[in-house]
PDB file of C-alpha atoms in Angstrom:
ATOM      1  CA  MET N   1      10.632  26.327  -3.402  1.00  0.00           C
ATOM      2  CA  THR N   2      11.567  23.108  -1.060  1.00  0.00           C
ATOM      3  CA  GLU N   3      14.995  21.790  -0.459  1.00  0.00           C
ATOM      4  CA  LEU N   4      15.709  18.414  -2.140  1.00  0.00           C
ATOM      5  CA  PRO N   5      17.539  16.048  -0.467  1.00  0.00           C
ATOM      6  CA  SER N   6      20.056  14.482  -2.731  1.00  0.00           C
ATOM      7  CA  ALA N   7      22.870  11.782  -2.418  1.00  0.00           C
ATOM      8  CA  ASP N   8      26.286  11.669  -1.511  1.00  0.00           C
ATOM      9  CA  PRO N   9      28.199  12.352  -4.632  1.00  0.00           C
ATOM     10  CA  ALA N  10      30.325   9.466  -4.242  1.00  0.00           C
ATOM     11  CA  GLU N  11      27.487   6.952  -3.403  1.00  0.00           C
ATOM     12  CA  GLN N  12      25.253   8.214  -6.578  1.00  0.00           C
ATOM     13  CA  GLY N  13      24.050   4.680  -8.150  1.00  0.00           C
ATOM     14  CA  ARG N  14      25.186   2.920  -5.720  1.00  0.00           C
ATOM     15  CA  PRO N  15      22.981   0.040  -3.719  1.00  0.00           C
ATOM     16  CA  PRO N  16      22.993   0.285  -0.341  1.00  0.00           C
ATOM     17  CA  ALA N  17      24.881  -2.472   2.057  1.00  0.00           C
ATOM     18  CA  GLY N  18      22.518  -5.341   2.584  1.00  0.00           C
ATOM     19  CA  ALA N  19      19.751  -6.940   0.880  1.00  0.00           C
ATOM     20  CA  ALA N  20      19.964  -7.410  -3.036  1.00  0.00           C
ATOM     21  CA  ARG N  21      16.201  -6.722  -3.287  1.00  0.00           C
ATOM     22  CA  ARG N  22      14.800  -3.862  -1.632  1.00  0.00           C
ATOM     23  CA  LEU N  23      10.644  -2.648  -2.283  1.00  0.00           C
ATOM     24  CA  LEU N  24       9.399   0.048  -0.762  1.00  0.00           C
ATOM     25  CA  LEU N  25       5.394   0.622  -0.705  1.00  0.00           C
ATOM     26  CA  VAL N  26       3.206   3.606  -0.551  1.00  0.00           C
ATOM     27  CA  HIS N  27       0.258   4.072   1.112  1.00  0.00           C
ATOM     28  CA  ALA N  28      -2.172   6.771   2.917  1.00  0.00           C
ATOM     29  CA  HIS N  29      -3.789   4.759   5.982  1.00  0.00           C
ATOM     30  CA  PRO N  30      -2.777   1.815   8.284  1.00  0.00           C
ATOM     31  CA  ASP N  31      -4.442  -1.096   6.815  1.00  0.00           C
ATOM     32  CA  ASP N  32      -3.844  -0.055   3.397  1.00  0.00           C
ATOM     33  CA  GLU N  33      -1.430  -2.386   2.837  1.00  0.00           C
ATOM     34  CA  SER N  34      -2.507  -5.315   4.398  1.00  0.00           C
ATOM     35  CA  ILE N  35      -5.481  -5.405   2.632  1.00  0.00           C
ATOM     36  CA  ASN N  36      -3.921  -4.128  -0.742  1.00  0.00           C
ATOM     37  CA  ASN N  37       0.128  -6.039  -0.453  1.00  0.00           C
ATOM     38  CA  GLY N  38      -0.539  -8.075   2.730  1.00  0.00           C
ATOM     39  CA  ALA N  39       1.204 -11.494   1.185  1.00  0.00           C
ATOM     40  CA  THR N  40       2.781  -9.898  -1.216  1.00  0.00           C
ATOM     41  CA  MET N  41       4.930  -7.849   1.380  1.00  0.00           C
ATOM     42  CA  ALA N  42       5.123 -11.213   3.473  1.00  0.00           C
ATOM     43  CA  ARG N  43       6.624 -13.268   0.745  1.00  0.00           C
ATOM     44  CA  TYR N  44       9.210 -10.772  -0.313  1.00  0.00           C
ATOM     45  CA  ALA N  45      10.267 -10.674   4.043  1.00  0.00           C
ATOM     46  CA  ALA N  46      10.538 -14.192   4.369  1.00  0.00           C
ATOM     47  CA  GLU N  47      12.228 -14.770   1.414  1.00  0.00           C
ATOM     48  CA  GLY N  48      14.837 -11.578   2.524  1.00  0.00           C
ATOM     49  CA  ALA N  49      14.378  -8.876   0.687  1.00  0.00           C
ATOM     50  CA  ARG N  50      14.090  -5.394   2.172  1.00  0.00           C
ATOM     51  CA  VAL N  51      10.837  -4.321   2.361  1.00  0.00           C
ATOM     52  CA  THR N  52      10.290  -0.728   3.712  1.00  0.00           C
ATOM     53  CA  LEU N  53       6.786   0.698   3.950  1.00  0.00           C
ATOM     54  CA  VAL N  54       6.228   4.540   4.257  1.00  0.00           C
ATOM     55  CA  THR N  55       2.586   5.294   5.348  1.00  0.00           C
ATOM     56  CA  CYS N  56       1.524   8.910   4.540  1.00  0.00           C
ATOM     57  CA  THR N  57      -0.996   9.629   7.589  1.00  0.00           C
ATOM     58  CA  LEU N  58      -2.303   7.940  10.787  1.00  0.00           C
ATOM     59  CA  GLY N  59      -6.467   7.509   9.798  1.00  0.00           C
ATOM     60  CA  GLU N  60      -7.302   9.919  12.106  1.00  0.00           C
ATOM     61  CA  ARG N  61     -10.336   9.950  10.950  1.00  0.00           C
ATOM     62  CA  GLY N  62     -11.425   6.753  10.256  1.00  0.00           C
ATOM     63  CA  GLU N  63     -14.799   4.425  11.105  1.00  0.00           C
ATOM     64  CA  VAL N  64     -14.362   2.543  14.168  1.00  0.00           C
ATOM     65  CA  ILE N  65     -15.699  -1.181  13.987  1.00  0.00           C
ATOM     66  CA  PRO N  66     -15.706  -2.730  17.344  1.00  0.00           C
ATOM     67  CA  PRO N  67     -17.983  -0.390  19.502  1.00  0.00           C
ATOM     68  CA  GLY N  68     -16.080  -1.173  22.380  1.00  0.00           C
ATOM     69  CA  LEU N  69     -13.356   1.227  20.608  1.00  0.00           C
ATOM     70  CA  ARG N  70     -15.422   3.736  19.051  1.00  0.00           C
ATOM     71  CA  HIS N  71     -14.494   6.356  21.461  1.00  0.00           C
ATOM     72  CA  LEU N  72     -11.071   6.743  20.002  1.00  0.00           C
ATOM     73  CA  THR N  73     -10.936  10.313  17.327  1.00  0.00           C
ATOM     74  CA  GLY N  74      -8.842  11.921  16.605  1.00  0.00           C
ATOM     75  CA  ALA N  75      -5.188  11.852  17.662  1.00  0.00           C
ATOM     76  CA  ALA N  76      -5.802   8.851  20.239  1.00  0.00           C
ATOM     77  CA  LEU N  77      -7.255   7.787  17.308  1.00  0.00           C
ATOM     78  CA  GLY N  78      -4.187   7.792  15.394  1.00  0.00           C
ATOM     79  CA  GLU N  79      -2.006   6.668  18.001  1.00  0.00           C
ATOM     80  CA  HIS N  80      -4.643   3.062  18.452  1.00  0.00           C
ATOM     81  CA  ARG N  81      -3.897   2.647  14.770  1.00  0.00           C
ATOM     82  CA  LEU N  82      -0.004   3.238  14.540  1.00  0.00           C
ATOM     83  CA  GLY N  83      -0.475   0.723  17.214  1.00  0.00           C
ATOM     84  CA  GLU N  84      -2.391  -1.947  14.912  1.00  0.00           C
ATOM     85  CA  LEU N  85       0.190  -0.801  12.233  1.00  0.00           C
ATOM     86  CA  THR N  86       3.132  -1.962  14.217  1.00  0.00           C
ATOM     87  CA  ALA N  87       1.674  -4.807  15.162  1.00  0.00           C
ATOM     88  CA  ALA N  88       0.415  -6.150  11.403  1.00  0.00           C
ATOM     89  CA  ALA N  89       4.153  -4.886   9.977  1.00  0.00           C
ATOM     90  CA  ARG N  90       5.649  -7.629  12.801  1.00  0.00           C
ATOM     91  CA  ALA N  91       2.709 -10.193  11.345  1.00  0.00           C
ATOM     92  CA  LEU N  92       3.769  -9.437   7.706  1.00  0.00           C
ATOM     93  CA  GLY N  93       7.180  -9.827   8.903  1.00  0.00           C
ATOM     94  CA  VAL N  94       8.505  -6.282   8.067  1.00  0.00           C
ATOM     95  CA  GLU N  95      10.886  -4.617   9.872  1.00  0.00           C
ATOM     96  CA  ASP N  96      10.881  -1.195   8.245  1.00  0.00           C
ATOM     97  CA  VAL N  97       8.043   1.324   8.969  1.00  0.00           C
ATOM     98  CA  ARG N  98       7.943   4.869   8.466  1.00  0.00           C
ATOM     99  CA  LEU N  99       5.548   7.776   8.414  1.00  0.00           C
ATOM    100  CA  LEU N 100       5.569  10.068   5.787  1.00  0.00           C
ATOM    101  CA  GLY N 101       7.436  12.867   7.422  1.00  0.00           C
ATOM    102  CA  GLY N 102       7.237  11.397  10.729  1.00  0.00           C
ATOM    103  CA  PRO N 103       4.202  10.549  13.227  1.00  0.00           C
ATOM    104  CA  GLY N 104       1.362  12.793  12.034  1.00  0.00           C
ATOM    105  CA  ARG N 105       2.852  14.789  10.196  1.00  0.00           C
ATOM    106  CA  TYR N 106      -0.089  15.017   7.708  1.00  0.00           C
ATOM    107  CA  GLY N 107      -3.299  13.896   9.401  1.00  0.00           C
ATOM    108  CA  ASP N 108      -5.932  12.465   7.878  1.00  0.00           C
ATOM    109  CA  SER N 109      -8.227  13.934   5.062  1.00  0.00           C
ATOM    110  CA  GLY N 110     -11.818  12.178   5.210  1.00  0.00           C
ATOM    111  CA  MET N 111     -13.926  10.761   2.342  1.00  0.00           C
ATOM    112  CA  MET N 112     -13.735  13.028  -0.914  1.00  0.00           C
ATOM    113  CA  GLY N 113     -16.203  15.864  -0.789  1.00  0.00           C
ATOM    114  CA  ILE N 114     -16.286  17.076   3.202  1.00  0.00           C
ATOM    115  CA  PRO N 115     -15.289  20.037   4.951  1.00  0.00           C
ATOM    116  CA  ASP N 116     -12.416  17.822   6.766  1.00  0.00           C
ATOM    117  CA  ASN N 117     -10.494  18.036   3.076  1.00  0.00           C
ATOM    118  CA  GLU N 118     -10.039  21.700   3.640  1.00  0.00           C
ATOM    119  CA  ASP N 119      -8.395  21.045   6.676  1.00  0.00           C
ATOM    120  CA  PRO N 120      -4.747  22.854   5.758  1.00  0.00           C
ATOM    121  CA  ASP N 121      -2.945  19.516   8.266  1.00  0.00           C
ATOM    122  CA  CYS N 122      -4.633  17.224   6.170  1.00  0.00           C
ATOM    123  CA  PHE N 123      -2.724  15.103   3.853  1.00  0.00           C
ATOM    124  CA  TRP N 124      -5.206  16.524   0.895  1.00  0.00           C
ATOM    125  CA  GLN N 125      -3.973  20.053   1.299  1.00  0.00           C
ATOM    126  CA  ALA N 126      -0.172  18.587   1.400  1.00  0.00           C
ATOM    127  CA  ASP N 127       2.349  20.720  -0.393  1.00  0.00           C
ATOM    128  CA  LEU N 128       3.174  18.454  -3.103  1.00  0.00           C
ATOM    129  CA  ASP N 129       6.595  18.884  -3.081  1.00  0.00           C
ATOM    130  CA  GLU N 130       7.583  19.178  -0.022  1.00  0.00           C
ATOM    131  CA  ALA N 131       5.516  15.991   0.830  1.00  0.00           C
ATOM    132  CA  ALA N 132       7.423  14.405  -1.944  1.00  0.00           C
ATOM    133  CA  ALA N 133      10.793  15.283  -0.061  1.00  0.00           C
ATOM    134  CA  HIS N 134      10.054  13.239   2.651  1.00  0.00           C
ATOM    135  CA  LEU N 135       9.993   9.667   0.634  1.00  0.00           C
ATOM    136  CA  VAL N 136      12.647  11.151  -1.384  1.00  0.00           C
ATOM    137  CA  ARG N 137      15.336  10.809   1.861  1.00  0.00           C
ATOM    138  CA  VAL N 138      13.969   7.093   2.347  1.00  0.00           C
ATOM    139  CA  ILE N 139      14.166   6.548  -1.383  1.00  0.00           C
ATOM    140  CA  LEU N 140      18.185   7.481  -1.294  1.00  0.00           C
ATOM    141  CA  GLU N 141      18.682   5.638   1.836  1.00  0.00           C
ATOM    142  CA  VAL N 142      16.808   2.604   0.768  1.00  0.00           C
ATOM    143  CA  ARG N 143      17.987   2.959  -3.018  1.00  0.00           C
ATOM    144  CA  PRO N 144      14.561   0.489  -4.072  1.00  0.00           C
ATOM    145  CA  GLN N 145      14.574  -1.216  -6.912  1.00  0.00           C
ATOM    146  CA  VAL N 146      11.053  -1.637  -6.995  1.00  0.00           C
ATOM    147  CA  VAL N 147       8.165   0.336  -6.362  1.00  0.00           C
ATOM    148  CA  VAL N 148       4.286  -0.126  -5.544  1.00  0.00           C
ATOM    149  CA  ALA N 149       2.074   3.217  -5.639  1.00  0.00           C
ATOM    150  CA  TYR N 150      -1.673   3.873  -5.891  1.00  0.00           C
ATOM    151  CA  ASP N 151      -3.010   4.758  -9.863  1.00  0.00           C
ATOM    152  CA  ASP N 152      -3.894   8.460 -10.124  1.00  0.00           C
ATOM    153  CA  ASN N 153      -7.133   7.836  -8.764  1.00  0.00           C
ATOM    154  CA  GLY N 154      -5.736   6.526  -5.659  1.00  0.00           C
ATOM    155  CA  GLY N 155      -7.325   3.052  -6.209  1.00  0.00           C
ATOM    156  CA  TYR N 156     -11.003   4.454  -5.437  1.00  0.00           C
ATOM    157  CA  GLY N 157     -11.306   8.407  -5.024  1.00  0.00           C
ATOM    158  CA  HIS N 158     -10.173   9.136  -1.531  1.00  0.00           C
ATOM    159  CA  PRO N 159      -8.511  12.183  -1.647  1.00  0.00           C
ATOM    160  CA  ASP N 160      -5.566  10.387   0.891  1.00  0.00           C
ATOM    161  CA  HIS N 161      -5.239   7.920  -1.833  1.00  0.00           C
ATOM    162  CA  ILE N 162      -4.468  10.304  -4.461  1.00  0.00           C
ATOM    163  CA  GLN N 163      -2.255  12.685  -2.935  1.00  0.00           C
ATOM    164  CA  ALA N 164      -0.369   9.274  -2.231  1.00  0.00           C
ATOM    165  CA  HIS N 165       0.474   8.456  -5.732  1.00  0.00           C
ATOM    166  CA  ARG N 166       1.112  11.457  -6.482  1.00  0.00           C
ATOM    167  CA  VAL N 167       3.393  11.565  -3.899  1.00  0.00           C
ATOM    168  CA  ALA N 168       5.071   8.580  -5.092  1.00  0.00           C
ATOM    169  CA  MET N 169       4.761   9.140  -8.448  1.00  0.00           C
ATOM    170  CA  ARG N 170       6.737  12.967  -7.802  1.00  0.00           C
ATOM    171  CA  ALA N 171       9.250  11.327  -5.629  1.00  0.00           C
ATOM    172  CA  VAL N 172      10.117   9.208  -7.929  1.00  0.00           C
ATOM    173  CA  ASP N 173      10.911  11.760 -10.446  1.00  0.00           C
ATOM    174  CA  LEU N 174      12.803  14.256  -7.495  1.00  0.00           C
ATOM    175  CA  ALA N 175      15.078  10.325  -6.368  1.00  0.00           C
ATOM    176  CA  ALA N 176      16.116  10.516  -9.828  1.00  0.00           C
ATOM    177  CA  GLN N 177      17.444  14.021 -10.497  1.00  0.00           C
ATOM    178  CA  ALA N 178      18.996  13.448  -6.983  1.00  0.00           C
ATOM    179  CA  GLY N 179      20.746   9.974  -7.785  1.00  0.00           C
ATOM    180  CA  TRP N 180      18.702   7.009  -7.849  1.00  0.00           C
ATOM    181  CA  SER N 181      16.665   5.791 -10.262  1.00  0.00           C
ATOM    182  CA  VAL N 182      13.968   3.239  -9.464  1.00  0.00           C
ATOM    183  CA  PRO N 183      13.900   0.799 -11.716  1.00  0.00           C
ATOM    184  CA  LYS N 184      10.542  -0.773 -11.699  1.00  0.00           C
ATOM    185  CA  VAL N 185       7.487   1.317 -10.523  1.00  0.00           C
ATOM    186  CA  TYR N 186       4.165  -0.600  -9.666  1.00  0.00           C
ATOM    187  CA  TRP N 187       0.425   0.146  -9.251  1.00  0.00           C
ATOM    188  CA  ASN N 188      -1.643  -1.860  -7.534  1.00  0.00           C
ATOM    189  CA  ARG N 189      -4.751  -3.269  -9.389  1.00  0.00           C
ATOM    190  CA  VAL N 190      -6.948  -6.624  -9.229  1.00  0.00           C
ATOM    191  CA  PRO N 191      -8.067  -8.348 -12.744  1.00  0.00           C
ATOM    192  CA  ARG N 192     -11.861  -7.632 -13.589  1.00  0.00           C
ATOM    193  CA  THR N 193     -12.839 -11.410 -13.851  1.00  0.00           C
ATOM    194  CA  VAL N 194     -10.668 -12.392 -10.521  1.00  0.00           C
ATOM    195  CA  ALA N 195     -12.757  -9.909  -9.098  1.00  0.00           C
ATOM    196  CA  GLU N 196     -15.878 -11.219 -10.395  1.00  0.00           C
ATOM    197  CA  ASP N 197     -15.629 -15.030 -10.339  1.00  0.00           C
ATOM    198  CA  ALA N 198     -13.903 -14.246  -6.399  1.00  0.00           C
ATOM    199  CA  PHE N 199     -17.542 -11.857  -6.092  1.00  0.00           C
ATOM    200  CA  ALA N 200     -19.024 -15.387  -7.224  1.00  0.00           C
ATOM    201  CA  GLY N 201     -18.105 -17.205  -4.358  1.00  0.00           C
ATOM    202  CA  LEU N 202     -19.266 -15.291  -2.019  1.00  0.00           C
ATOM    203  CA  GLY N 203     -22.507 -15.194  -2.955  1.00  0.00           C
ATOM    204  CA  LYS N 204     -22.758 -18.879  -2.435  1.00  0.00           C
ATOM    205  CA  ALA N 205     -20.500 -18.481   1.241  1.00  0.00           C
ATOM    206  CA  LEU N 206     -22.624 -15.777   2.355  1.00  0.00           C
ATOM    207  CA  ALA N 207     -25.197 -17.064   4.703  1.00  0.00           C
ATOM    208  CA  ASP N 208     -22.488 -18.806   6.610  1.00  0.00           C
ATOM    209  CA  LEU N 209     -20.461 -14.975   7.236  1.00  0.00           C
ATOM    210  CA  PRO N 210     -21.376 -12.755  10.014  1.00  0.00           C
ATOM    211  CA  PHE N 211     -21.511 -10.091   7.643  1.00  0.00           C
ATOM    212  CA  THR N 212     -25.354  -9.241   6.390  1.00  0.00           C
ATOM    213  CA  ALA N 213     -24.673  -8.552   2.742  1.00  0.00           C
ATOM    214  CA  ALA N 214     -21.870  -8.330  -0.387  1.00  0.00           C
ATOM    215  CA  ALA N 215     -20.096  -5.497  -1.463  1.00  0.00           C
ATOM    216  CA  THR N 216     -19.969  -5.817  -5.634  1.00  0.00           C
ATOM    217  CA  VAL N 217     -16.779  -5.337  -7.809  1.00  0.00           C
ATOM    218  CA  GLY N 218     -16.799  -1.855  -7.818  1.00  0.00           C
ATOM    219  CA  ASP N 219     -16.153  -1.387  -4.117  1.00  0.00           C
ATOM    220  CA  VAL N 220     -12.891  -2.748  -5.100  1.00  0.00           C
ATOM    221  CA  PRO N 221     -10.127  -0.236  -5.550  1.00  0.00           C
ATOM    222  CA  GLY N 222      -7.882  -1.386  -8.673  1.00  0.00           C
ATOM    223  CA  VAL N 223     -10.306  -3.682 -10.573  1.00  0.00           C
ATOM    224  CA  VAL N 224      -9.109  -2.842 -14.234  1.00  0.00           C
ATOM    225  CA  ALA N 225      -9.324  -4.789 -17.866  1.00  0.00           C
ATOM    226  CA  ASP N 226      -6.971  -8.099 -16.930  1.00  0.00           C
ATOM    227  CA  GLU N 227      -5.016  -7.404 -20.163  1.00  0.00           C
ATOM    228  CA  ARG N 228      -4.072  -4.301 -17.874  1.00  0.00           C
ATOM    229  CA  ILE N 229      -2.159  -6.638 -15.378  1.00  0.00           C
ATOM    230  CA  THR N 230       1.464  -7.392 -15.988  1.00  0.00           C
ATOM    231  CA  THR N 231       2.434  -9.100 -12.511  1.00  0.00           C
ATOM    232  CA  ALA N 232       0.703 -12.165 -10.564  1.00  0.00           C
ATOM    233  CA  ILE N 233       2.305 -12.252  -6.877  1.00  0.00           C
ATOM    234  CA  ASP N 234       1.347 -15.899  -5.857  1.00  0.00           C
ATOM    235  CA  GLY N 235       0.975 -15.437  -1.583  1.00  0.00           C
ATOM    236  CA  THR N 236      -1.329 -18.072  -1.032  1.00  0.00           C
ATOM    237  CA  ALA N 237       1.958 -19.787   1.053  1.00  0.00           C
ATOM    238  CA  PHE N 238       1.609 -16.667   2.942  1.00  0.00           C
ATOM    239  CA  ALA N 239      -2.496 -16.352   3.593  1.00  0.00           C
ATOM    240  CA  ALA N 240      -2.301 -16.366   7.357  1.00  0.00           C
ATOM    241  CA  ALA N 241       0.294 -13.706   8.045  1.00  0.00           C
ATOM    242  CA  LYS N 242      -1.754 -11.523   5.492  1.00  0.00           C
ATOM    243  CA  THR N 243      -5.310 -12.388   7.386  1.00  0.00           C
ATOM    244  CA  ALA N 244      -3.052 -11.514  10.541  1.00  0.00           C
ATOM    245  CA  ALA N 245      -2.519  -8.517   9.902  1.00  0.00           C
ATOM    246  CA  MET N 246      -5.946  -7.858   8.221  1.00  0.00           C
ATOM    247  CA  ARG N 247      -6.670  -9.223  11.918  1.00  0.00           C
ATOM    248  CA  ALA N 248      -4.381  -6.654  13.953  1.00  0.00           C
ATOM    249  CA  HIS N 249      -6.426  -3.680  12.079  1.00  0.00           C
ATOM    250  CA  ALA N 250      -9.239  -4.141  14.595  1.00  0.00           C
ATOM    251  CA  THR N 251     -10.398  -0.821  14.433  1.00  0.00           C
ATOM    252  CA  GLN N 252     -11.375  -1.209  10.223  1.00  0.00           C
ATOM    253  CA  ILE N 253     -11.560  -4.231   9.410  1.00  0.00           C
ATOM    254  CA  GLU N 254     -13.547  -7.562  10.099  1.00  0.00           C
ATOM    255  CA  VAL N 255     -11.906 -10.557   8.851  1.00  0.00           C
ATOM    256  CA  ALA N 256     -14.164 -13.916   8.362  1.00  0.00           C
ATOM    257  CA  PRO N 257     -13.356 -16.923  11.966  1.00  0.00           C
ATOM    258  CA  ASP N 258     -12.539 -18.745   8.841  1.00  0.00           C
ATOM    259  CA  ALA N 259     -12.690 -17.855   5.544  1.00  0.00           C
ATOM    260  CA  PRO N 260     -11.400 -15.512   2.730  1.00  0.00           C
ATOM    261  CA  TYR N 261     -13.667 -12.501   2.921  1.00  0.00           C
ATOM    262  CA  PHE N 262     -13.229  -9.625   5.052  1.00  0.00           C
ATOM    263  CA  ALA N 263     -15.403  -6.286   5.650  1.00  0.00           C
ATOM    264  CA  LEU N 264     -14.998  -2.651   6.259  1.00  0.00           C
ATOM    265  CA  SER N 265     -16.813  -0.473   9.048  1.00  0.00           C
ATOM    266  CA  ASN N 266     -19.819  -1.017   6.125  1.00  0.00           C
ATOM    267  CA  GLU N 267     -20.005  -4.475   6.803  1.00  0.00           C
ATOM    268  CA  LEU N 268     -19.980  -5.438   3.436  1.00  0.00           C
ATOM    269  CA  ALA N 269     -18.430  -9.040   3.079  1.00  0.00           C
ATOM    270  CA  GLN N 270     -15.818  -9.076   0.438  1.00  0.00           C
ATOM    271  CA  PRO N 271     -12.963 -11.660  -0.690  1.00  0.00           C
ATOM    272  CA  LEU N 272      -9.683 -11.332   0.622  1.00  0.00           C
ATOM    273  CA  PHE N 273      -7.255 -11.849  -1.868  1.00  0.00           C
ATOM    274  CA  THR N 274      -4.305 -13.761  -1.322  1.00  0.00           C
ATOM    275  CA  THR N 275      -3.086 -13.680  -4.900  1.00  0.00           C
ATOM    276  CA  GLU N 276      -2.128 -10.084  -5.340  1.00  0.00           C
ATOM    277  CA  TYR N 277      -1.940  -8.181  -9.058  1.00  0.00           C
ATOM    278  CA  TYR N 278       0.196  -4.998 -10.260  1.00  0.00           C
ATOM    279  CA  GLU N 279       0.319  -3.148 -13.187  1.00  0.00           C
ATOM    280  CA  LEU N 280       4.005  -2.242 -14.603  1.00  0.00           C
ATOM    281  CA  VAL N 281       4.445   1.775 -14.810  1.00  0.00           C
ATOM    282  CA  ARG N 282       7.587   2.191 -15.135  1.00  0.00           C
ATOM    283  CA  GLY N 283      10.329   0.267 -16.583  1.00  0.00           C
ATOM    284  CA  ALA N 284      10.903  -2.716 -18.346  1.00  0.00           C
ATOM    285  CA  ARG N 285       8.806  -5.792 -17.741  1.00  0.00           C
ATOM    286  CA  GLY N 286      10.607  -9.148 -17.159  1.00  0.00           C
ATOM    287  CA  GLU N 287       8.572 -11.517 -18.725  1.00  0.00           C
ATOM    288  CA  GLU N 288       5.392 -11.224 -20.514  1.00  0.00           C
ATOM    289  CA  ARG N 289       3.274 -12.197 -17.386  1.00  0.00           C
ATOM    290  CA  GLU N 290       5.622 -11.548 -14.310  1.00  0.00           C
ATOM    291  CA  THR N 291       5.808 -13.636 -11.103  1.00  0.00           C
ATOM    292  CA  ASP N 292       8.310 -11.650  -9.388  1.00  0.00           C
ATOM    293  CA  LEU N 293       8.086  -8.016  -8.880  1.00  0.00           C
ATOM    294  CA  PHE N 294      12.054  -8.277  -9.364  1.00  0.00           C
ATOM    295  CA  ALA N 295      11.427  -9.843 -13.109  1.00  0.00           C
ATOM    296  CA  GLY N 296      13.755  -8.954 -15.273  1.00  0.00           C
ATOM    297  CA  LEU N 297      16.652  -7.056 -12.917  1.00  0.00           C
ATOM    298  CA  ALA N 298      20.015  -8.138 -12.964  1.00  0.00           C
ATOM    299  CA  GLY N 299      21.047  -9.683  -9.164  1.00  0.00           C
ATOM    300  CA  THR N 300      18.020  -9.960  -7.197  1.00  0.00           C
ATOM    301  CA  SER N 301      17.015 -13.514  -8.118  1.00  0.00           C
ATOM    302  CA  GLY N 302      16.840 -15.995  -5.461  1.00  0.00           C
ATOM    303  CA  GLU N 303      16.910 -15.939  -1.200  1.00  0.00           C
ATOM    304  CA  GLU N 304      18.633 -12.993  -0.041  1.00  0.00           C
ATOM    305  CA  THR N 305      21.235 -12.916   2.741  1.00  0.00           C
ATOM    306  CA  SER N 306      21.207  -9.784   5.417  1.00  0.00           C
TER     307      SER N 306
END
């Protein structure tokens, strides 16, 4: 049985000194944070909230896009992607970036159903409570009011994303036992009608893009019926920051020069969303359709001071 951390009894239930709003996001690989939550992270960081990003692996098995970087594999690729993550966080204004258990503690598991999934050092094979204990330590330190994670399918079925979901949800439960109950937990989402409209626009723009074909709505992680969306974060003002962060992940993402589209290693174009959507899965909704992840939480309105 993994020994779990616990808060100092004198500090249980108390927020840390500093920013009144504290947001923690859990992601599987470098680049996931910028694609899914780049505008959200940039907005809250600019408003003075403490934004903490926990990335679970270094993405050592990712497919590299630029030919000049395809010599990078394994640990060398992981080290390079850590540099990309650092640059992306800088573009978003995020200063608190953690690797779950420390850099290289959990290896990339590769896509579902391949032999790499059986590597005992990969994240997919990690003991759930042991991995969650690493995240509990971060939660007890930061004491976020909001945690953002993937759904139980990891958005699209990647083993590391599924495991990141399991670890995040388990850590939230264990942190509550150890002294900090996270008031609100969200899953990353995209409303189906928004995705469909964006792909319709992509179809018209494709001829002028540096991509030969388009992805489909089914290729976008976390697409659900519109009625499941509880929260929309307008990050339009931070589109440039999100785009810069995605470009920082040059091994994994190619962003169109002057249009809100990008492609991964499959070379299929897809929309770059600057309004980002969420489903509240734990906690009380602040309003019928939230425009703030901290909606309904006392003492978290307005700009913060550090």
